Coordinates of C-alpha atoms in Angstrom, one line a residue:
M1 CA 74.4 79.6 79.0
I2 CA 77.0 78.5 81.5
S3 CA 75.9 78.0 85.0
F4 CA 78.3 78.5 87.9
N5 CA 77.8 76.7 91.1
G6 CA 78.7 78.3 94.5
H7 CA 81.9 76.3 94.8
V8 CA 83.4 77.5 91.6
V9 CA 82.5 81.1 92.4
L10 CA 84.0 80.8 95.8
M11 CA 87.2 79.3 94.4
V12 CA 87.6 82.1 91.9
L13 CA 87.1 84.7 94.6
L14 CA 89.7 83.0 96.8
L15 CA 92.2 83.1 93.9
I16 CA 91.5 86.7 93.2
T17 CA 92.1 87.8 96.8
Q18 CA 95.4 86.0 96.9
C19 CA 96.7 87.5 93.6
K20 CA 98.2 90.8 92.7
G21 CA 98.9 91.7 89.2
G22 CA 97.7 88.3 88.1
L23 CA 100.3 86.4 90.0
L24 CA 100.2 84.9 93.5
V25 CA 101.5 87.4 96.0
E26 CA 105.1 86.5 97.0
K27 CA 105.7 85.6 100.6
C28 CA 107.5 88.1 102.6
H29 CA 110.2 86.8 105.0
L30 CA 111.0 88.9 108.2
R31 CA 114.0 88.3 110.4
I32 CA 114.7 90.1 113.7
T33 CA 118.1 89.9 115.3
N34 CA 118.9 90.9 118.9
D35 CA 121.8 93.3 119.2
L36 CA 120.8 94.9 122.5
G37 CA 124.0 93.8 124.3
R38 CA 125.2 90.8 126.3
G39 CA 122.7 89.7 128.9
S40 CA 119.7 91.3 127.1
N41 CA 117.2 88.6 126.2
P42 CA 114.1 90.5 125.4
T43 CA 110.6 89.2 125.1
L44 CA 109.5 89.8 121.5
H45 CA 105.8 90.1 120.9
R46 CA 104.6 90.1 117.2
K47 CA 101.2 91.3 116.2
S48 CA 99.4 92.3 113.0
R49 CA 96.1 94.2 112.7
D50 CA 94.3 90.9 112.7
D51 CA 96.4 88.4 114.6
D52 CA 98.4 88.2 117.8
L53 CA 101.3 85.9 116.9
G54 CA 102.6 85.4 120.4
E55 CA 105.7 86.1 122.5
H56 CA 109.2 84.7 122.1
T57 CA 112.5 85.2 124.0
L58 CA 115.2 86.5 121.8
P59 CA 118.7 85.7 123.0
Y60 CA 121.6 88.1 122.4
R61 CA 122.7 87.7 118.7
G62 CA 119.9 85.3 118.2
Y63 CA 117.2 85.8 115.6
F64 CA 113.6 85.1 115.0
K65 CA 112.1 84.7 111.6
F66 CA 108.6 84.3 110.1
A67 CA 106.9 84.5 106.7
F68 CA 103.5 85.6 105.5
R69 CA 101.7 86.7 102.3
P70 CA 100.8 90.4 102.2
N71 CA 97.1 91.0 101.7
F72 CA 95.6 91.9 98.4
A73 CA 94.6 95.4 99.5
G74 CA 98.2 96.4 100.3
T75 CA 97.5 97.2 103.9
T76 CA 99.5 94.5 105.7
L77 CA 101.0 95.8 108.9
Y78 CA 103.1 93.9 111.5
Y79 CA 104.5 95.5 114.6
C80 CA 106.7 94.1 117.4
S81 CA 107.2 95.1 121.0
F82 CA 110.4 94.3 122.9
K83 CA 110.5 94.1 126.7
W84 CA 113.8 93.7 128.5
K85 CA 115.5 94.9 131.7
G86 CA 115.4 98.7 131.5
G87 CA 113.1 99.0 128.6
F88 CA 109.8 98.5 126.7
H89 CA 109.7 99.6 123.1
Y90 CA 107.9 98.8 119.9
F91 CA 108.0 99.6 116.2
D92 CA 106.3 98.7 112.9
I93 CA 108.4 95.8 111.5
Y94 CA 106.4 95.7 108.2
I95 CA 104.2 98.3 106.5
E96 CA 103.3 97.0 103.1
L97 CA 103.4 100.4 101.3
T98 CA 106.8 101.3 102.7
H99 CA 108.7 98.1 103.2
R100 CA 107.7 96.1 100.1
D101 CA 109.7 98.6 97.9
I102 CA 112.6 98.9 100.3
C103 CA 113.4 95.2 101.1
G104 CA 111.3 93.2 98.6
S105 CA 110.5 89.8 100.0
S106 CA 113.2 89.7 102.7
C107 CA 113.1 92.3 105.4
W108 CA 116.0 91.7 107.9
W109 CA 116.1 93.9 111.1
V110 CA 118.6 94.2 113.9
V111 CA 117.3 95.6 117.2
R112 CA 119.7 97.9 119.0
P113 CA 119.2 100.1 122.2
N114 CA 118.6 103.2 120.1
G115 CA 116.1 101.5 117.8
P116 CA 115.7 99.0 115.0
C117 CA 117.8 99.0 111.8
L118 CA 116.7 97.6 108.5
R119 CA 119.3 95.8 106.3
D120 CA 119.9 97.5 102.9
S121 CA 119.6 94.8 100.3
Q122 CA 122.1 96.6 98.1
T123 CA 124.9 97.2 100.6
R124 CA 123.9 94.4 103.0
Q125 CA 124.5 96.9 105.9
Y126 CA 122.0 97.5 108.7
D127 CA 122.1 101.3 108.2
M128 CA 118.4 102.2 107.7
C129 CA 117.7 102.9 111.3
E130 CA 114.5 104.1 113.0
K131 CA 113.7 105.4 116.4
W132 CA 111.5 103.4 118.8
H133 CA 107.8 104.5 118.7
N134 CA 107.8 105.2 122.4

């Protein structure tokens, strides 16, 4: 009879929770570009269900990017708020069940006054636009 010690069992559990379909879950790369207009340097605040990832100033035409591994349960959610002169808005920048199929491992967004637009990986155009949540 084979005996497992606690460390081996823990290691196997960690590997299982980081795998999907037998492979390591691929990192997802998110990029957000400011297209709110000249002089608009919003404060971008990123959050997930579990973590507050902080605030960053996003200059006009500048971008911010980050990467993460979606969770095993398929429930990864990131949202961003934007605060600038004349506005405060937010949207869901990554919903696993929606965005994984649309943009794969690279979700590129451009933020405009009317709302965020996601880049279509086929046409390379930012034409999949959403309205702000508020």
